[in-house]
Tab-separated table of C-alpha atoms in Angstrom:
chain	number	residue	atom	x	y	z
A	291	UNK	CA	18.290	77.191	-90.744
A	292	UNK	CA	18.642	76.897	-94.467
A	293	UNK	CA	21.388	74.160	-95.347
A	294	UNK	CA	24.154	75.333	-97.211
A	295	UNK	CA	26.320	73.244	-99.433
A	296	UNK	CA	29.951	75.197	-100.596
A	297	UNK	CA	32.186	73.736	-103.192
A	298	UNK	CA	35.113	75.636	-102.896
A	299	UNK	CA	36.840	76.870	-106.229
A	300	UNK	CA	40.017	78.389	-104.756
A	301	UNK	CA	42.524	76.370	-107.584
A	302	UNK	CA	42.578	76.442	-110.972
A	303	UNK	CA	43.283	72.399	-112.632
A	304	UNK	CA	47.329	74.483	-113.150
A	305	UNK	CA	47.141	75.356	-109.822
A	306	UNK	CA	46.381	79.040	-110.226
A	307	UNK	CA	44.860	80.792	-107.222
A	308	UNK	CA	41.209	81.892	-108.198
A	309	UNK	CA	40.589	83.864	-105.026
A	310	UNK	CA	42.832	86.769	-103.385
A	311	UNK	CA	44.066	86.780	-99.349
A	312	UNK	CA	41.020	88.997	-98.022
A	313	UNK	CA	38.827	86.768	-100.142
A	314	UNK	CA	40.354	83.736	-98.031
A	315	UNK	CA	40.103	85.363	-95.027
A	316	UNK	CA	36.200	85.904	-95.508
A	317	UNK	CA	35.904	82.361	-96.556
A	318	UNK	CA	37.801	80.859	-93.803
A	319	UNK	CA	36.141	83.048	-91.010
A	320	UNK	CA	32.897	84.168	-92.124
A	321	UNK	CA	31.448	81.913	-94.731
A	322	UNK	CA	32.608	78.162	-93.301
A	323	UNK	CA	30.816	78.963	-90.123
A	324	UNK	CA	27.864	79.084	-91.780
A	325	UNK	CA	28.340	76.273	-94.084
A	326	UNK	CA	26.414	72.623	-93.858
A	327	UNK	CA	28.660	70.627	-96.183
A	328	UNK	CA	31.715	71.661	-97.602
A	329	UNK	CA	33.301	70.050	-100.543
A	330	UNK	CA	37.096	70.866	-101.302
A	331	UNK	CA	39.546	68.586	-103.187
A	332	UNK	CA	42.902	67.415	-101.813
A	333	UNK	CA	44.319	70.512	-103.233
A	334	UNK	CA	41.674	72.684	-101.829
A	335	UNK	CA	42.215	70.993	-98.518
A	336	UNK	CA	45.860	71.701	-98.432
A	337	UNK	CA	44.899	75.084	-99.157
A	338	UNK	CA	42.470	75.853	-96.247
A	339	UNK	CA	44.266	74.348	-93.831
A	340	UNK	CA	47.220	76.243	-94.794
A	341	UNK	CA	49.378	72.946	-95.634
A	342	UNK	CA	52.127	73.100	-98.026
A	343	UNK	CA	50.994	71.771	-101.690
A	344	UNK	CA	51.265	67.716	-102.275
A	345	UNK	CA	51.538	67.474	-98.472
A	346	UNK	CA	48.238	65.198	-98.981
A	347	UNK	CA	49.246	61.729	-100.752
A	348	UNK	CA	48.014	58.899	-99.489
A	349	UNK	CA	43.639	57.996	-98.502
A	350	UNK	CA	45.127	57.976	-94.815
A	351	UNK	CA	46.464	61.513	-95.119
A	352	UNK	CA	42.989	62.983	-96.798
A	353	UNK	CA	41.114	61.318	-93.435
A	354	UNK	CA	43.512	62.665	-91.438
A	355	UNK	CA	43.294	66.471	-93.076
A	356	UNK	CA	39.384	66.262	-92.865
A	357	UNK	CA	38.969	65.244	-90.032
A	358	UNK	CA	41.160	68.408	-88.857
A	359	UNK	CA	39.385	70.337	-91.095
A	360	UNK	CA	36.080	69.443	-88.807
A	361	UNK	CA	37.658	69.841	-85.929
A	362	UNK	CA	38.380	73.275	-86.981
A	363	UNK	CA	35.096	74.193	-88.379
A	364	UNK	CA	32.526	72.184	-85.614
A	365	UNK	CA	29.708	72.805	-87.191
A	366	UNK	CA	30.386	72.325	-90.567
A	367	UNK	CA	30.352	68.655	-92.530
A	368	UNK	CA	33.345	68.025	-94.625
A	369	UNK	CA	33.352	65.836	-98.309
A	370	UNK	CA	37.442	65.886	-98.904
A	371	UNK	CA	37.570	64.402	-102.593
A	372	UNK	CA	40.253	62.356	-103.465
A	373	UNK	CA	40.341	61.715	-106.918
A	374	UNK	CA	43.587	64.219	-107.224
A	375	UNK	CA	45.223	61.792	-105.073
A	376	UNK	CA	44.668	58.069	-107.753
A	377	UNK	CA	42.604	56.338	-104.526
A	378	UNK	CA	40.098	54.617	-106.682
A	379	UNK	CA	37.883	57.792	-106.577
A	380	UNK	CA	37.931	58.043	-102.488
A	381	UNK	CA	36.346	60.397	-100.588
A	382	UNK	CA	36.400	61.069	-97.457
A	383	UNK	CA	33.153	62.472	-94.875
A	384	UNK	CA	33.850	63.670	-91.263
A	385	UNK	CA	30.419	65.229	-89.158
A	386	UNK	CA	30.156	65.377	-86.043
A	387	UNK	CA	32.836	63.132	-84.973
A	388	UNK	CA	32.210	60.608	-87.719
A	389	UNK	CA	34.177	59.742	-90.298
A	390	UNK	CA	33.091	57.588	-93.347
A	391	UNK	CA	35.388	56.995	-96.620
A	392	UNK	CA	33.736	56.549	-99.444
A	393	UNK	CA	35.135	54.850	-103.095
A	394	UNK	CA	33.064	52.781	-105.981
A	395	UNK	CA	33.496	48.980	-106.385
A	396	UNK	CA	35.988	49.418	-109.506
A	397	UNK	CA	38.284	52.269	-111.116
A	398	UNK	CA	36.554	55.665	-112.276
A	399	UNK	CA	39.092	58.242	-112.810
A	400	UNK	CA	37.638	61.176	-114.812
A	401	UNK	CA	39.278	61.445	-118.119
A	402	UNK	CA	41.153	65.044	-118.907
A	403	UNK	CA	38.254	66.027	-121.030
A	404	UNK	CA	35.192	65.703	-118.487
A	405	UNK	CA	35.182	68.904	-116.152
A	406	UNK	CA	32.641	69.809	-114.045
A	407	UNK	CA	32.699	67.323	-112.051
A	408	UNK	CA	32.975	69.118	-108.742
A	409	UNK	CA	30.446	71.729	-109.637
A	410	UNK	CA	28.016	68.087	-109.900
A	411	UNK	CA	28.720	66.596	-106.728
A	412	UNK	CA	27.732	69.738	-104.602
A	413	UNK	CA	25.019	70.769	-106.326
A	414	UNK	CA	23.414	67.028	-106.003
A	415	UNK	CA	24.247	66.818	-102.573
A	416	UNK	CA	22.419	69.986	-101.932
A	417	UNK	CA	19.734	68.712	-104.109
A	418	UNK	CA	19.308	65.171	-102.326
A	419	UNK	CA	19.505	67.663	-98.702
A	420	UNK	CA	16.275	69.684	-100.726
A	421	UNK	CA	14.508	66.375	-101.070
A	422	UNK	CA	14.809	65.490	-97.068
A	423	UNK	CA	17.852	62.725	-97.094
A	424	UNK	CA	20.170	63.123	-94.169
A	425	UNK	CA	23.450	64.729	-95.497
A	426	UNK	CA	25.455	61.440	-95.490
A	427	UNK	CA	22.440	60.218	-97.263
A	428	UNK	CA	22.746	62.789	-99.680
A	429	UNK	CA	26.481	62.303	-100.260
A	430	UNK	CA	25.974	58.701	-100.868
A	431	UNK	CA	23.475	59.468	-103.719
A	432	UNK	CA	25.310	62.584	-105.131
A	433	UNK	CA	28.573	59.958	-105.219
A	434	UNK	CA	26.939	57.739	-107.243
A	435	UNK	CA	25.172	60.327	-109.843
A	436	UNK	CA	28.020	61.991	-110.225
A	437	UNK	CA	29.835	58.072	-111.127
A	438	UNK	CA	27.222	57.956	-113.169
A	439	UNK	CA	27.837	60.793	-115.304
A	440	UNK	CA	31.559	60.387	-115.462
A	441	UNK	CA	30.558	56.790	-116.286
A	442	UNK	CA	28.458	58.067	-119.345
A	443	UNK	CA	31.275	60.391	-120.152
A	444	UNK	CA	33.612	58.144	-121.164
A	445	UNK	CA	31.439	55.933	-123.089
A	446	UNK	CA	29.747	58.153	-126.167
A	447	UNK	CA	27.561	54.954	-126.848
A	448	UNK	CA	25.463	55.637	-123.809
A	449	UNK	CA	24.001	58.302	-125.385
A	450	UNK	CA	26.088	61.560	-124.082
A	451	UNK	CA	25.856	64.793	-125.718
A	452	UNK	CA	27.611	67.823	-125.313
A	453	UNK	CA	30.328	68.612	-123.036
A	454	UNK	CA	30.480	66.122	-120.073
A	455	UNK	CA	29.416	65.090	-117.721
A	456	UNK	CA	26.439	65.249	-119.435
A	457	UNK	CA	24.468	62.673	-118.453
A	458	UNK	CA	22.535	64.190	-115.103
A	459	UNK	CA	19.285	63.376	-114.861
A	460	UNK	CA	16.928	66.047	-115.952
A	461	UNK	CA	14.864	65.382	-112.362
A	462	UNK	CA	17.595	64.959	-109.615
A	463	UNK	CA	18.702	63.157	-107.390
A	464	UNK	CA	16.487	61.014	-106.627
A	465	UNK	CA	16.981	56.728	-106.516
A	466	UNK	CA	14.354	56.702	-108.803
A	467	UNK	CA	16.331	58.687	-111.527
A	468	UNK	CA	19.394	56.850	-111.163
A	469	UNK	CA	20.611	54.233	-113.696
A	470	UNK	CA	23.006	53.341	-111.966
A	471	UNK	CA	24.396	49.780	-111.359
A	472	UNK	CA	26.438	48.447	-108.883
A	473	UNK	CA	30.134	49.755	-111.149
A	474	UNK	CA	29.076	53.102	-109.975
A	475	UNK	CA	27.521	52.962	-106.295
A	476	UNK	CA	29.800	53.938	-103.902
A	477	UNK	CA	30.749	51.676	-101.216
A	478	UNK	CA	32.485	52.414	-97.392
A	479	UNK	CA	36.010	51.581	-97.081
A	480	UNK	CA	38.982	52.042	-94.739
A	481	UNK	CA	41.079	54.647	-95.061
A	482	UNK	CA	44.092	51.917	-95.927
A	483	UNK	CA	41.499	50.482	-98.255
A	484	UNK	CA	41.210	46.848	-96.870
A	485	UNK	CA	39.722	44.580	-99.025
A	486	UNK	CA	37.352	42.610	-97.404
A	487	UNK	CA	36.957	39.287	-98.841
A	488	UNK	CA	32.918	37.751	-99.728
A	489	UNK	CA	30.892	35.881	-96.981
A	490	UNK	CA	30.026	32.566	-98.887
A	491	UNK	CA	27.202	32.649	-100.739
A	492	UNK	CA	23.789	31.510	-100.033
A	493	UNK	CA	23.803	27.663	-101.408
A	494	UNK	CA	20.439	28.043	-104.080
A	495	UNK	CA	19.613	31.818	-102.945
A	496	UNK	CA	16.866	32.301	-100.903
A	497	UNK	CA	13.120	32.166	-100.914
A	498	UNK	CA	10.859	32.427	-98.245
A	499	UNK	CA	12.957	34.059	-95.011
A	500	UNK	CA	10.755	33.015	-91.635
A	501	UNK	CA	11.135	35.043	-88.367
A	502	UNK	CA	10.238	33.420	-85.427
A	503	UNK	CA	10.547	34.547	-81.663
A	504	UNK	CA	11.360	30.952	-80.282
A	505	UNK	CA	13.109	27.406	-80.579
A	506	UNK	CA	9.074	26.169	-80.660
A	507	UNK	CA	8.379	28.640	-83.073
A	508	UNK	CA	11.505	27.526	-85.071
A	509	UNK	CA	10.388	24.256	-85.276
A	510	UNK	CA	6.933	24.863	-86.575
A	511	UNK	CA	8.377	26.628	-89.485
A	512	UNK	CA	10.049	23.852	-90.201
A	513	UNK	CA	7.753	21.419	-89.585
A	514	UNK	CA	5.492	23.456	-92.038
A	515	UNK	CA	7.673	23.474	-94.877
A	516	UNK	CA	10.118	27.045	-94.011
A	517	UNK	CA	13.366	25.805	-95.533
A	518	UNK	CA	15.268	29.243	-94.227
A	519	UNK	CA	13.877	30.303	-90.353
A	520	UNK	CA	15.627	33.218	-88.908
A	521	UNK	CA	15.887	33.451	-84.931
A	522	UNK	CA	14.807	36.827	-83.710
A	523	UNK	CA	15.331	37.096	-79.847
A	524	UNK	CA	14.378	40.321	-78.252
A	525	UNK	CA	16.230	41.234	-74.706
A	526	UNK	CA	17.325	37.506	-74.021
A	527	UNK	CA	20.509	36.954	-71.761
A	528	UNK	CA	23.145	35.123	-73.417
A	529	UNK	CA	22.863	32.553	-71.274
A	530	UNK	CA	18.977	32.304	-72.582
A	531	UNK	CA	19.962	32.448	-76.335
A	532	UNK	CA	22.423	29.880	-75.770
A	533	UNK	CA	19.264	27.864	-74.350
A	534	UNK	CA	16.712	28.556	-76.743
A	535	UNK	CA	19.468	27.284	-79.852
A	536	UNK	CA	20.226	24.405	-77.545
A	537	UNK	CA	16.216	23.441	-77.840
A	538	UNK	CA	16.681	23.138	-81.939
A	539	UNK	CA	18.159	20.121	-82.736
A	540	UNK	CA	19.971	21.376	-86.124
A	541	UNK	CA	21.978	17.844	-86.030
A	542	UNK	CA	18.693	15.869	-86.919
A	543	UNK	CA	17.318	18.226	-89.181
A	544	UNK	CA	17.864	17.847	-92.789
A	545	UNK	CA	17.807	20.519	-95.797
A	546	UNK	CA	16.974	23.350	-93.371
A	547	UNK	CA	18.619	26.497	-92.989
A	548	UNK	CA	18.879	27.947	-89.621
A	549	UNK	CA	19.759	32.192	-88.987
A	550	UNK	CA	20.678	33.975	-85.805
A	551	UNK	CA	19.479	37.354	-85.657
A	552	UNK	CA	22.443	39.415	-83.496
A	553	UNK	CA	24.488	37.534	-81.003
A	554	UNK	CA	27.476	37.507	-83.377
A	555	UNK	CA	29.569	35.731	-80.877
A	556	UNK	CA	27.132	32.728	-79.721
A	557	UNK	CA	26.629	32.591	-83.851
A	558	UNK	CA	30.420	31.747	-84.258
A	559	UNK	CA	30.224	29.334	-81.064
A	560	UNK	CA	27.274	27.135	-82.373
A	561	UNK	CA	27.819	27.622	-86.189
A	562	UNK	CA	28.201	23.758	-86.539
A	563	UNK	CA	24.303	24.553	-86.093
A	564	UNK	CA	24.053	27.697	-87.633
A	565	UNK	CA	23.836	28.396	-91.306
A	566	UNK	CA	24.171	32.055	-90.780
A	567	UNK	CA	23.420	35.510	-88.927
A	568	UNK	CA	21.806	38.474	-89.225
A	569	UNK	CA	23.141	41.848	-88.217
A	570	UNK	CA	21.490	45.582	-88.332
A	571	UNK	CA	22.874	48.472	-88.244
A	572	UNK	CA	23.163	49.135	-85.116
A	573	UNK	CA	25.159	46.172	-84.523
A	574	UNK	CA	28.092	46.746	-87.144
A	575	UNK	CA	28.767	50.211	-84.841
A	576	UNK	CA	30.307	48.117	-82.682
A	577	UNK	CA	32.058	45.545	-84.655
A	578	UNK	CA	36.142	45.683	-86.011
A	579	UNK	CA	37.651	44.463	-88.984
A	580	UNK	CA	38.420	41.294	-86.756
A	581	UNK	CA	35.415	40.723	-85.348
A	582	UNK	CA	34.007	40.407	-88.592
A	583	UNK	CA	36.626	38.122	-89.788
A	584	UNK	CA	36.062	36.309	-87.121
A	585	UNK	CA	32.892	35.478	-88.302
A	586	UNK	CA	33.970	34.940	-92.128
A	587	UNK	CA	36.601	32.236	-90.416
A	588	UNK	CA	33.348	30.618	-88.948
A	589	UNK	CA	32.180	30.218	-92.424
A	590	UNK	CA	28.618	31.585	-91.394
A	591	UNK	CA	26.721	33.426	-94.042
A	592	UNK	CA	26.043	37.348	-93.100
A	593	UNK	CA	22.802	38.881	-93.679
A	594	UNK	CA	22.540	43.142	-93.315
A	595	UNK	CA	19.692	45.182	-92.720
A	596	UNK	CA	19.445	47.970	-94.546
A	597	UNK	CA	17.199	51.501	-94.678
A	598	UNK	CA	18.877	54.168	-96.591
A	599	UNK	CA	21.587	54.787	-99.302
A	600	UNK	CA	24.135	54.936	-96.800
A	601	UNK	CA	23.298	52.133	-95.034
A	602	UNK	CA	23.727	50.229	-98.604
A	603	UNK	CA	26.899	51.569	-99.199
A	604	UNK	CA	28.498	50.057	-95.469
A	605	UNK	CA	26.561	46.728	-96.367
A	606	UNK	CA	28.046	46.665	-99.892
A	607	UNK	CA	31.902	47.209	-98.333
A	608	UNK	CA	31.131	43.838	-95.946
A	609	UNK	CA	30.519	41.285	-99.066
A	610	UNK	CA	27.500	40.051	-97.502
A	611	UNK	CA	25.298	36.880	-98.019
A	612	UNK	CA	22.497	38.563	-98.485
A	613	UNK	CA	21.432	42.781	-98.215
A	614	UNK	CA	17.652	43.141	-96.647
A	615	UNK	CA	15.823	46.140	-97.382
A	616	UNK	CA	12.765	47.470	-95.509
A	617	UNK	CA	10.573	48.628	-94.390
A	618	UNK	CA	8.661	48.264	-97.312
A	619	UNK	CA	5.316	49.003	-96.111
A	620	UNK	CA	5.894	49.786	-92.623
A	621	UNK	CA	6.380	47.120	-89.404
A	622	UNK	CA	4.876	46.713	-86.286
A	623	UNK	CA	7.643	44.113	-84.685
A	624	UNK	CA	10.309	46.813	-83.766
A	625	UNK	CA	10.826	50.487	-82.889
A	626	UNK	CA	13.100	52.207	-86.480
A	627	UNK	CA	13.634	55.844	-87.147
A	628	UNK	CA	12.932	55.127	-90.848
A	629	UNK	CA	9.429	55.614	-92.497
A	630	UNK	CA	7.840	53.038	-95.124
A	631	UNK	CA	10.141	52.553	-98.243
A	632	UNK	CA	7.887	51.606	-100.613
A	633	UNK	CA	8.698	49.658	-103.840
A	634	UNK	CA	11.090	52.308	-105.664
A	635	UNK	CA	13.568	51.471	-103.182
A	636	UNK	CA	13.288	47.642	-103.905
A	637	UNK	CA	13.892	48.305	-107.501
A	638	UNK	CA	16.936	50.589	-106.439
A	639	UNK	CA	18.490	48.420	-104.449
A	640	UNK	CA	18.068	45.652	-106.820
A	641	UNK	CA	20.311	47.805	-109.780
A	642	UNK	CA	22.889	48.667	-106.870
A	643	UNK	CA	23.179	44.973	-105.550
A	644	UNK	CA	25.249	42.221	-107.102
A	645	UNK	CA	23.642	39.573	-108.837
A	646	UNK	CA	24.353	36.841	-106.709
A	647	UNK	CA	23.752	38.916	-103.798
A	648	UNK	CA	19.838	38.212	-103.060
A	649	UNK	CA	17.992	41.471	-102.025
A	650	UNK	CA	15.574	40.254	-98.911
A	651	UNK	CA	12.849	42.387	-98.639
A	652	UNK	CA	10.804	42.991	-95.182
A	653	UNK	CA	7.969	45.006	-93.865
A	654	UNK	CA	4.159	44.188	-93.430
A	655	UNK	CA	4.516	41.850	-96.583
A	656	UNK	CA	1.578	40.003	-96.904
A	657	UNK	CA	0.649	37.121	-99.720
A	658	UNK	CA	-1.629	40.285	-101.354
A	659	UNK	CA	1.550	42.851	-101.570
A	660	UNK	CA	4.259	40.107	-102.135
A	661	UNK	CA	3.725	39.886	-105.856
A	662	UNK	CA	4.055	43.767	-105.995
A	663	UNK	CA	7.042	43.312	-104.041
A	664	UNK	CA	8.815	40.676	-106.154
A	665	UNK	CA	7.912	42.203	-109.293
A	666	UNK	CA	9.824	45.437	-107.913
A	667	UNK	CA	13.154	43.324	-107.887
A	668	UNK	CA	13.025	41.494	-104.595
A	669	UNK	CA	14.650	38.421	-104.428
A	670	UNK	CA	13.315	36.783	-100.986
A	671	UNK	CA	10.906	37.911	-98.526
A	672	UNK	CA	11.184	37.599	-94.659
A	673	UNK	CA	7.867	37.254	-93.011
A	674	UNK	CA	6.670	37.405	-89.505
A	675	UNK	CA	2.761	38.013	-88.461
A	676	UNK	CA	1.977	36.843	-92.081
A	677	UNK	CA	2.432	33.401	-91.032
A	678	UNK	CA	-0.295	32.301	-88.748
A	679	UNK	CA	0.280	30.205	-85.533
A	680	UNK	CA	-1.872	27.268	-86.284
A	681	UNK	CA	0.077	24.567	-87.087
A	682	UNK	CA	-2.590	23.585	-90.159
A	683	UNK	CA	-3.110	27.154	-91.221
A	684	UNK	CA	0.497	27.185	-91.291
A	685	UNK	CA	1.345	24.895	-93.374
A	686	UNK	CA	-1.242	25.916	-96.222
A	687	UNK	CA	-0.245	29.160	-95.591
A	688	UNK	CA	3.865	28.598	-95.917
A	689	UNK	CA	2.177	26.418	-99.324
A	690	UNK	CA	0.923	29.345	-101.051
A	691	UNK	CA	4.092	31.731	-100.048
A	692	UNK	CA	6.415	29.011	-101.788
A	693	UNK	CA	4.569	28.912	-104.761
A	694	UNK	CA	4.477	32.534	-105.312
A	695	UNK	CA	8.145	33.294	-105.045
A	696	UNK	CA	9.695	32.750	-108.127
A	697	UNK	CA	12.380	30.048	-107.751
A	698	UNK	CA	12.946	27.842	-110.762
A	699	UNK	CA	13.639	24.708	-108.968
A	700	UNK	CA	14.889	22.777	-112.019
A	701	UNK	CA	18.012	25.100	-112.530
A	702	UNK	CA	18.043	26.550	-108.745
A	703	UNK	CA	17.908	29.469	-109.066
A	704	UNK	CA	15.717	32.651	-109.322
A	705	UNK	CA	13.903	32.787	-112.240
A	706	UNK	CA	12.874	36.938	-112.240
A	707	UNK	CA	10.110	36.461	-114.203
A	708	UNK	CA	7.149	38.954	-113.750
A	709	UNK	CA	4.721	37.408	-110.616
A	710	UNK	CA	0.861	37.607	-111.168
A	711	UNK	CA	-0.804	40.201	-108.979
């Protein structure tokens, strides 16, 4: 089935009705059932769901009217904008009995003279669905082009001509054709917009990221010069992970940088001996607003996988240590549903990111593809088979990674100059 992406024009900006009664009543029971991704404003909203006007004021009332609106309309995926309603540019998106609220990491209010704006959003989410993202996917990127163009709008300087928004991308949308920095990449948030305050940040960035499978393996890192290891246990008890940590003796070990991959809660038990964890996905499903301050209360750095645009946008609304992007060129140590990245979506990330936020990047990296890789924007690289098992191979092998990352050791910090390939 073809997807099919309505933006529904039933209001004028006055307030004028653009569409008669039978014209509703073939949009409400004949078109909508057919729909993929519908895209009505608050007003819109109010209208379809046959609520009396300004009855939608608040971010908590939009989630509460779309997600009605799905409920209504099963097979249909809702978008309810919210930039009628001053909620720093939130949107809401219910499917299949998810919601997600979406809003940008400052203020970006269309001024009275850009129009159009709408008419942008749909017609990029349908383009991103065209291109093969998954329709929350698609929203994420259509958010932030249509940020983007707004964005332009209001500043001639950048080049805008004609009526705005006129700054779309003549080949769209794509990551690749997005300027777009972190001011206009959407971000999750709760309908009662928490802010969630930063996870510290990683003391002198990060460089070479380690994964091993075991305290001995831990320790061999180490040993071989790994200043950051991260501790990847597949299908342990907790009662084993508790084990394996107590095997490491952190206390003794100077200048090294120890990461828990998952067990969030033995992470904020031993984070005396822990400088930080790493969660996927998968693992923020089940996680509340307390849980996680839990773990900001522990003082543990946070490290998040992510795969996709949407996946960025939920890591961005955490105010992590660090945002890991792969695979780059595929992996072999776990089971994903995503496909190879490649490089363009190191460079994206890089422009959506944070400065101080260092963009990990992970995926059969080797020391022939890592320049590639750094020169696309990555900050760090996490490694696994590339690092052999014999203790002397090791060592000249963790030798040649460290010099090839480009940390300027004199100021401490990244130095993002080109690498030699």
């Amino acid at each position: 089935i073809c997807p099919v992406v309505l933006d529904p024009i039933l209001l004028s900006t006055s307030g004028r009705r653009l569409i008669d009664d039978d014209g509703i009543e073939i949009l409400k029971n004949e078109l909508l059932p057919l729909v993929t991704v519908v895209t009505p404003n608050a007003k819109e909203l109010e209208f379809l769901l046959d609520l009396e006007p300004h009855t939608l004021k608040s971010a908590k009332d939009l989630q509460e009217a779309a997600t009605q609106f799905a409920l209504r309309y099963k097979s249909c995926s809702v978008l309810a904008k919210g930039g009628h309603l001053n909620t720093k540019c939130l949107d809401v998106f219910v499917s299949n009995n998810s919601s997600y609220s979406l809003t940008l990491p400052q203020s970006l209010v269309a001024p009275s003279e850009v129009h159009g704006t709408g008419c942008v959003l749909s017609s990029a989410i349908a383009g991103a669905i065209a291109r093969g993202e998954a329709i929350l996917d698609a929203v994420v990127v259509a958010k932030a082009l249509c940020a983007e163009a707004i964005a332009c709008a209001e500043n001639p300087s950048l080049g805008c001509q004609g009526p705005p928004p006129a700054a779309v991308p003549s080949r769209w949308p794509d990551l690749e054709d997005l300027s777009t920095s972190q001011q206009t990449f959407p971000e999750f948030a709760t309908p009662d917009m928490i802010v969630v305050e930063e996870f510290p940040y990683c003391d002198y960035g990060l460089q070479l990221l380690a994964l091993a499978d075991s305290a001995e393996r831990v320790m061999q890192l180490f040993d071989a010069g790994v200043n950051d290891v991260q501790l990847r246990l597949k299908d342990f008890s907790e009662t084993e992970v508790r084990a394996e940590l107590h095997k490491i003796p952190m206390h003794n070990i100077k200048n090294k940088r120890l990461w828990l991959n998952d067990y969030w809660q033995i992470a904020v038990e031993s984070h005396k001996d822990l400088y930080g964890i790493h969660l996927g996905q998968e693992d923020l499903d089940s996680l509340g607003h307390q849980d996680l301050a839990t773990i900001l209360k522990s003082g543990l750095r946070l490290g998040l996988s992510t795969h996709s645009p949407a996946e960025l946008a939920r890591a961005l609304s955490l105010r992590p240590s660090y945002i890991a992007i792969g695979p780059i060129f595929g992996t072999t140590s776990k089971d994903i549903a995503f496909k190879a990245r490649g490089l363009r979506f190191v460079t994206a990330w890089r422009k959506f990111i944070p400065q101080h936020i260092p963009l990990v990047a992970i995926g059969s990296i080797n020391i022939q593809n890592a320049p590639s890789v750094l020169n696309a924007g990555a900050d760090s690289l996490a490694v696994i088979s590339a690092l052999p098992r014999d203790s002397e191979e090791l060592r000249t092998a963790v030798a040649n990674w460290l010099d090839l990352l480009p940390w300027d050791k004199d100021n401490r910090k990244f130095s993002h100059n080109k690498v030699e390939q």
